[in-house]
CSV table of C-alpha atoms and ligand atoms in Angstrom, one decimal:
chain,number,residue,atom,x,y,z
A,1287,MET,CA,73.2,83.1,113.0
A,1288,ILE,CA,75.2,85.2,114.7
A,1289,ASN,CA,76.4,84.8,118.3
A,1290,LEU,CA,77.1,87.9,120.4
A,1291,GLN,CA,78.5,86.5,123.1
A,1292,LYS,CA,79.5,88.3,126.4
A,1293,VAL,CA,80.3,87.8,129.8
A,1294,VAL,CA,81.0,90.4,133.1
A,1295,ARG,CA,83.5,89.4,135.5
A,1296,ASN,CA,84.9,92.2,137.8
A,1297,GLN,CA,82.9,95.0,135.8
A,1298,VAL,CA,84.9,93.8,132.5
A,1299,GLU,CA,82.8,92.9,129.5
A,1300,TYR,CA,84.5,89.7,127.8
A,1301,ARG,CA,83.1,89.7,124.3
A,1302,THR,CA,83.9,87.5,121.8
A,1303,ASP,CA,84.1,88.3,118.2
A,1304,PRO,CA,81.5,86.6,116.3
A,1305,LEU,CA,83.3,86.0,113.1
A,1306,THR,CA,86.7,85.1,114.5
A,1307,SER,CA,85.8,83.9,118.1
A,1308,GLU,CA,88.7,86.4,119.6
A,1309,GLN,CA,88.3,88.1,122.5
A,1310,THR,CA,87.8,91.5,123.4
A,1311,ARG,CA,87.8,93.0,127.1
A,1312,ILE,CA,85.6,96.5,127.5
A,1313,ASN,CA,85.7,98.4,130.5
A,1314,PRO,CA,84.4,101.9,129.8
A,1315,ASP,CA,85.9,103.2,133.3
A,1316,ARG,CA,89.5,102.5,132.1
A,1317,ALA,CA,89.0,105.9,130.4
A,1318,LYS,CA,89.1,107.6,133.5
A,1319,ARG,CA,92.2,106.6,134.9
A,1320,VAL,CA,95.1,108.3,135.9
A,1321,LYS,CA,97.7,109.1,132.8
A,1322,GLN,CA,100.7,110.5,134.7
A,1323,ALA,CA,102.9,111.0,131.3
A,1324,GLU,CA,100.6,113.2,129.5
A,1325,SER,CA,102.9,115.8,128.8
A,1326,ARG,CA,101.7,119.5,127.8
A,1327,VAL,CA,103.6,119.8,124.2
A,1328,GLN,CA,101.1,121.3,121.8
A,1329,LEU,CA,99.7,119.7,118.7
A,1330,GLN,CA,100.5,123.1,116.6
A,1331,GLU,CA,104.1,123.1,117.7
A,1332,ILE,CA,104.6,119.3,116.5
A,1333,ILE,CA,102.8,120.4,113.4
A,1334,ASN,CA,104.8,123.7,112.8
A,1335,HIS,CA,108.5,121.7,113.7
A,1336,SER,CA,107.6,119.0,111.0
A,1337,ARG,CA,106.6,121.6,108.1
A,1338,ASN,CA,110.1,123.0,107.7
A,1339,GLN,CA,111.9,119.3,106.4
A,1340,CYS,CA,108.4,117.8,105.1
A,1341,ILE,CA,109.4,115.8,102.4
A,1342,PHE,CA,105.3,115.4,101.3
A,1343,CYS,CA,104.9,119.2,101.1
A,1344,PRO,CA,104.9,120.3,97.6
A,1345,GLU,CA,108.1,122.3,97.5
A,1346,ARG,CA,110.1,118.6,98.3
A,1347,ILE,CA,107.8,116.1,97.1
A,1348,ASP,CA,108.6,115.8,93.2
A,1349,THR,CA,112.5,115.9,94.0
A,1350,ILE,CA,112.6,113.8,96.9
A,1351,THR,CA,110.2,110.9,96.8
A,1352,PRO,CA,111.1,108.2,94.5
A,1353,ASP,CA,109.3,107.4,90.9
A,1354,PHE,CA,107.3,104.1,89.9
A,1355,PRO,CA,109.1,102.3,86.6
A,1356,THR,CA,107.3,103.3,83.8
A,1357,GLN,CA,105.5,100.4,83.0
A,1358,ILE,CA,103.7,101.1,86.3
A,1359,CYS,CA,103.4,104.7,85.8
A,1360,PRO,CA,105.0,106.7,82.6
A,1361,THR,CA,105.1,109.9,84.1
A,1362,GLY,CA,106.7,108.3,87.5
A,1363,LYS,CA,104.2,109.3,89.9
A,1364,ILE,CA,100.2,108.6,89.7
A,1365,ARG,CA,98.0,112.1,90.2
A,1366,ARG,CA,94.7,112.6,90.7
A,1367,GLY,CA,93.8,116.2,92.5
A,1368,GLU,CA,96.1,116.9,95.4
A,1369,THR,CA,96.9,112.7,95.5
A,1370,VAL,CA,100.4,112.0,94.4
A,1371,ILE,CA,101.3,108.4,94.9
A,1372,PHE,CA,104.9,107.0,94.7
A,1373,PRO,CA,106.5,103.9,95.5
A,1374,ASN,CA,107.6,103.7,99.7
A,1375,LEU,CA,111.1,103.9,100.4
A,1376,TYR,CA,110.7,101.6,103.3
A,1377,PRO,CA,108.6,98.8,102.5
A,1378,PHE,CA,107.0,96.5,104.6
A,1379,ALA,CA,105.1,94.7,101.7
A,1380,GLU,CA,105.2,93.6,98.1
A,1381,ASN,CA,104.1,96.5,95.7
A,1382,HIS,CA,104.1,99.2,98.5
A,1383,ALA,CA,103.2,102.5,97.6
A,1384,VAL,CA,102.5,105.6,99.5
A,1385,GLY,CA,99.6,108.0,98.5
A,1386,VAL,CA,99.8,111.7,99.8
A,1387,ILE,CA,96.1,112.8,100.2
A,1388,THR,CA,96.4,116.7,100.2
A,1389,SER,CA,99.0,119.6,99.4
A,1390,GLN,CA,98.4,120.8,103.0
A,1391,HIS,CA,101.0,119.6,105.3
A,1392,PHE,CA,98.1,119.1,108.1
A,1393,LEU,CA,94.2,118.6,108.2
A,1394,ASP,CA,92.3,118.3,111.2
A,1395,VAL,CA,90.3,115.0,111.3
A,1396,ASP,CA,87.1,117.0,110.0
A,1397,GLN,CA,89.0,119.0,107.7
A,1398,PHE,CA,89.2,116.1,104.6
A,1399,THR,CA,86.8,116.8,101.8
A,1400,ASP,CA,85.2,114.5,99.6
A,1401,GLU,CA,87.0,115.4,96.8
A,1402,LEU,CA,90.5,114.9,98.8
A,1403,LEU,CA,89.1,111.3,100.2
A,1404,THR,CA,87.8,110.3,96.7
A,1405,ASP,CA,90.6,111.4,94.5
A,1406,ASN,CA,93.1,109.4,96.8
A,1407,LEU,CA,90.9,106.2,97.0
A,1408,MET,CA,90.2,106.3,93.3
A,1409,ALA,CA,94.1,106.8,92.8
A,1410,SER,CA,95.0,104.2,94.9
A,1411,LEU,CA,92.7,101.7,92.8
A,1412,ASP,CA,94.2,102.8,89.7
A,1413,TYR,CA,97.6,101.8,91.0
A,1414,VAL,CA,96.0,98.5,92.5
A,1415,ARG,CA,95.0,97.8,89.0
A,1416,THR,CA,97.8,98.5,87.1
A,1417,VAL,CA,100.4,96.8,89.2
A,1418,ASN,CA,97.6,93.4,88.8
A,1419,SER,CA,97.7,94.1,85.1
A,1420,GLN,CA,101.7,93.9,85.4
A,1421,TYR,CA,102.0,91.2,88.1
A,1422,ARG,CA,99.3,89.1,87.6
A,1423,GLN,CA,99.9,87.1,91.1
A,1424,ALA,CA,99.8,90.1,92.9
A,1425,VAL,CA,96.2,89.9,93.7
A,1426,TYR,CA,95.7,91.2,97.5
A,1427,PRO,CA,95.7,95.0,97.6
A,1428,ALA,CA,95.3,96.6,101.1
A,1429,TYR,CA,94.9,100.3,101.6
A,1430,ILE,CA,95.9,101.9,104.9
A,1431,TRP,CA,95.8,105.2,106.5
A,1432,ASN,CA,97.8,106.0,109.5
A,1433,TYR,CA,96.9,109.6,110.3
A,1434,MET,CA,99.3,111.3,113.0
A,1435,PRO,CA,101.7,109.8,114.9
A,1436,PRO,CA,100.3,107.9,117.6
A,1437,SER,CA,98.8,105.8,114.7
A,1438,ALA,CA,102.1,104.6,114.1
A,1439,GLY,CA,102.2,107.0,111.0
A,1440,SER,CA,105.7,108.5,111.1
A,1441,ILE,CA,105.1,111.6,108.8
A,1442,ILE,CA,102.3,114.2,109.8
A,1443,HIS,CA,101.3,114.9,106.5
A,1444,PRO,CA,98.5,113.1,105.6
A,1445,HIS,CA,98.8,110.3,103.4
A,1446,VAL,CA,98.0,106.2,103.1
A,1447,GLN,CA,100.1,103.3,102.1
A,1448,ILE,CA,98.7,101.1,99.5
A,1449,MET,CA,100.1,97.3,98.7
A,1450,VAL,CA,99.0,94.9,96.7
A,1451,GLU,CA,100.9,91.3,97.5
A,1452,THR,CA,100.4,87.7,96.4
A,1453,GLU,CA,99.5,86.1,99.8
A,1454,PRO,CA,96.7,87.5,101.7
A,1455,ILE,CA,97.5,89.4,105.4
A,1456,SER,CA,96.9,86.7,108.2
A,1457,ARG,CA,94.5,88.8,108.9
A,1458,VAL,CA,92.3,88.6,105.8
A,1459,LYS,CA,93.2,84.8,105.5
A,1460,LYS,CA,91.4,84.2,108.8
A,1461,TYR,CA,88.4,86.4,107.5
A,1462,LEU,CA,88.1,84.6,104.5
A,1463,GLN,CA,88.6,81.1,105.8
A,1464,LYS,CA,86.0,82.0,108.8
A,1465,SER,CA,83.5,83.2,106.2
A,1466,GLU,CA,83.8,80.4,104.2
A,1467,ASN,CA,83.2,78.2,107.2
A,1468,TYR,CA,80.2,80.4,108.0
A,1469,PHE,CA,78.7,79.9,104.3
A,1470,ASN,CA,79.6,76.1,104.5
A,1471,GLN,CA,77.6,75.7,107.5
A,1472,TYR,CA,74.6,78.2,107.0
A,1473,GLN,CA,74.3,78.6,103.2
A,1474,GLU,CA,74.5,82.2,104.0
A,1475,ASN,CA,77.1,85.1,103.7
A,1476,TYR,CA,78.3,86.2,106.9
A,1477,TRP,CA,78.6,90.3,106.6
A,1478,LYS,CA,75.2,90.1,104.9
A,1479,ILE,CA,73.6,88.3,108.1
A,1480,LEU,CA,75.9,90.3,110.6
A,1481,ILE,CA,74.1,94.0,109.0
A,1482,GLU,CA,70.7,92.4,109.4
A,1483,GLU,CA,71.1,91.1,113.1
A,1484,GLU,CA,72.9,94.1,113.9
A,1485,LYS,CA,70.1,96.6,111.9
A,1486,ARG,CA,67.6,94.1,114.2
A,1487,LEU,CA,69.2,94.7,117.4
A,1488,GLY,CA,69.7,98.8,116.9
A,1489,GLN,CA,72.7,98.5,119.5
A,1490,ARG,CA,75.6,99.3,117.3
A,1491,TYR,CA,74.3,99.8,113.8
A,1492,ILE,CA,75.1,103.4,112.9
A,1493,GLY,CA,73.7,103.6,109.4
A,1494,GLY,CA,74.7,103.4,105.8
A,1495,THR,CA,73.4,103.4,101.9
A,1496,ASP,CA,72.2,100.6,99.9
A,1497,THR,CA,75.6,100.1,98.8
A,1498,LEU,CA,77.4,100.4,102.3
A,1499,SER,CA,76.7,99.1,105.9
A,1500,LEU,CA,78.5,101.0,108.9
A,1501,ILE,CA,78.7,99.1,112.3
A,1502,ALA,CA,80.3,99.9,115.8
A,1503,SER,CA,82.1,96.4,116.2
A,1504,PHE,CA,80.6,94.3,118.6
A,1505,ALA,CA,84.1,93.0,119.9
A,1506,PRO,CA,86.4,95.8,118.8
A,1507,ARG,CA,90.3,95.9,118.5
A,1508,GLY,CA,90.4,99.5,118.6
A,1509,LEU,CA,88.7,102.2,120.7
A,1510,ASN,CA,85.7,103.9,118.4
A,1511,GLU,CA,86.2,101.0,116.0
A,1512,VAL,CA,83.2,101.3,113.3
A,1513,GLN,CA,83.4,98.7,110.4
A,1514,PHE,CA,82.5,99.6,106.8
A,1515,ILE,CA,81.1,96.7,104.9
A,1516,PHE,CA,80.4,96.9,101.4
A,1517,HIS,CA,77.5,94.9,99.9
A,1518,GLY,CA,77.9,92.6,97.3
A,1519,ILE,CA,81.7,92.7,96.4
A,1520,ASN,CA,84.8,91.0,97.9
A,1521,CYS,CA,87.8,93.0,96.5
A,1522,LEU,CA,88.9,96.8,96.9
A,1523,SER,CA,89.6,96.9,93.1
A,1524,ASP,CA,85.4,95.7,92.9
A,1525,LEU,CA,84.6,99.4,94.3
A,1526,THR,CA,82.5,101.1,92.0
A,1527,GLN,CA,82.1,105.0,91.6
A,1528,LYS,CA,78.8,104.9,94.0
A,1529,GLN,CA,80.9,102.8,96.4
A,1530,VAL,CA,83.4,105.0,96.4
A,1531,ASP,CA,81.2,108.1,96.9
A,1532,ASP,CA,78.9,106.5,99.5
A,1533,PHE,CA,82.3,105.4,101.7
A,1534,VAL,CA,83.5,108.6,101.3
A,1535,ARG,CA,80.5,110.7,102.4
A,1536,CYS,CA,79.8,108.1,105.3
A,1537,LEU,CA,83.9,108.4,106.4
A,1538,ARG,CA,83.8,112.1,106.2
A,1539,ASN,CA,80.5,112.0,108.4
A,1540,ILE,CA,82.2,109.7,110.8
A,1541,LEU,CA,85.6,111.8,110.9
A,1542,LYS,CA,83.2,115.0,111.8
A,1543,GLY,CA,82.0,112.5,114.9
A,1544,TYR,CA,85.5,111.8,115.6
A,1545,LYS,CA,86.3,115.4,115.8
A,1546,GLN,CA,83.4,115.9,118.7
A,1547,LEU,CA,85.0,113.2,120.4
A,1548,GLU,CA,88.3,115.1,120.2
A,1549,VAL,CA,90.1,112.6,118.4
A,1550,GLY,CA,93.4,113.3,116.8
A,1551,ALA,CA,94.6,110.2,115.4
A,1552,LEU,CA,93.4,107.0,113.9
A,1553,ASN,CA,93.9,104.0,111.4
A,1554,LEU,CA,91.7,103.0,108.6
A,1555,VAL,CA,92.3,99.6,107.3
A,1556,ALA,CA,90.9,97.7,104.3
A,1557,TYR,CA,89.9,93.7,104.3
A,1558,SER,CA,90.0,92.9,100.9
A,1559,GLY,CA,89.8,89.5,99.0
A,1560,PRO,CA,91.5,88.3,96.3
A,1561,MET,CA,91.0,90.4,92.8
A,1562,ASN,CA,89.4,88.7,89.8
A,1563,GLN,CA,87.6,86.1,91.7
A,1564,GLU,CA,84.0,85.2,92.4
A,1565,GLN,CA,83.2,84.4,96.2
A,1566,ASP,CA,79.9,84.8,97.4
A,1567,TYR,CA,80.9,84.4,101.0
A,1568,TYR,CA,83.0,87.2,101.6
A,1569,TRP,CA,82.2,91.0,101.5
A,1570,LEU,CA,84.8,93.9,101.1
A,1571,ASN,CA,85.2,95.3,104.9
A,1572,MET,CA,87.3,98.0,106.7
A,1573,LYS,CA,87.9,99.2,110.0
A,1574,LEU,CA,88.2,102.9,111.4
A,1575,ILE,CA,89.7,102.9,115.0
A,1576,SER,CA,90.7,106.2,116.8
A,1577,ARG,CA,94.3,106.4,118.4
A,1578,PRO,CA,95.5,108.7,121.7
A,1579,PHE,CA,95.8,112.2,120.7
A,1580,PRO,CA,99.4,113.3,119.9
A,1581,LYS,CA,101.0,115.7,122.5
A,1582,GLY,CA,104.2,114.8,123.3
A,1583,ILE,CA,104.5,111.8,125.7
A,1584,TYR,CA,101.2,110.3,126.0
A,1585,THR,CA,99.9,107.0,127.5
A,1586,ASN,CA,99.6,104.3,124.6
A,1587,ASP,CA,96.4,102.5,123.8
A,1588,THR,CA,98.0,99.1,123.3
A,1589,GLY,CA,100.1,97.4,125.7
A,1590,PRO,CA,101.2,93.8,126.5
A,1591,MET,CA,98.0,92.6,126.4
A,1592,GLU,CA,97.2,93.3,122.7
A,1593,ARG,CA,101.0,93.2,121.5
A,1594,LEU,CA,101.8,89.8,123.3
A,1595,TYR,CA,98.8,88.3,124.5
A,1596,ASP,CA,96.6,89.1,121.6
A,1597,VAL,CA,93.7,90.5,123.9
A,1598,TRP,CA,91.9,93.6,122.8
A,1599,VAL,CA,91.4,95.8,126.0
A,1600,ILE,CA,88.9,98.6,125.1
A,1601,ASP,CA,87.7,101.7,127.2
A,1602,THR,CA,85.2,102.9,124.8
A,1603,LEU,CA,81.7,101.1,124.3
A,1604,PRO,CA,80.7,100.0,121.1
A,1605,GLU,CA,76.8,100.9,121.8
A,1606,SER,CA,77.9,104.8,122.2
A,1607,LEU,CA,79.2,105.0,118.9
A,1608,PRO,CA,75.4,105.0,116.8
A,1609,GLY,CA,74.6,108.2,118.4
A,1610,LEU,CA,78.0,109.8,117.1
A,1611,LEU,CA,76.0,111.1,114.0
A,1612,ASP,CA,72.9,112.5,115.6
B,1709,ZN,ZN1,104.3,118.2,104.6
């Protein structure tokens, strides 16, 4: 039983998240509003300007970025293909690492290859498993990609954040609790039922494989929000090679679609359950959202409604996303 509730008032769709009951307000007309502060600084200028001093570029990364202690990595940095992982100098989490994705200072959203994305995720999983083997209480991994500054990424050079914490992030805790409540009430896995229901409705189901489903969220918290739901596993560290391959292929296709939508910044986050614990009520899932295009001064996509009222005002329709891959 999935309750996809919406009411329309003043041309605004008030939608309720079927798991958390949180509210999103959607009005696609808002995408047409005048944004007076848009400046004319070109993206290429930002890229060129930042390259000279970039600490993630190959000529500086080895000398400037810190090393792990030997029990985490005997060679100081975890490497796989072009990915290089090292500790975050400015952490906001326990066991907080940075994973540079490519040796190129800049790649456009549609230029990330399967190899780059696979190496990055696999190396990140190595880091997560190693941390957990050293600190058994660190069981909550997170994988975050902030692409370009409007996403809150401070460095242009493509990189991810990886963390392994003793407590779940509050949103993960909420997802776990709500999923468990759902299971207790209906004796079914919420995520499995959500996929079945979205497939049946055919309005927001984007596609997938036998190990992974992609859905445009009914009540999104971001523009062009896509949910990746991994069948049958609850933790990042449980990802199989097949699931990583499927995820990377689907992600690359969505990024190609984002390019068609002229997306120039994005966030991807994983909502992972705890490591080493069997749970039949939760499935690992991720969310991908687009952010404003990087161009000097721009109109932000989150303001007081999101930051201070915890209400999400969205100007892209979830039902338009399945067409992205056509
Ligand atoms: Zn760089």
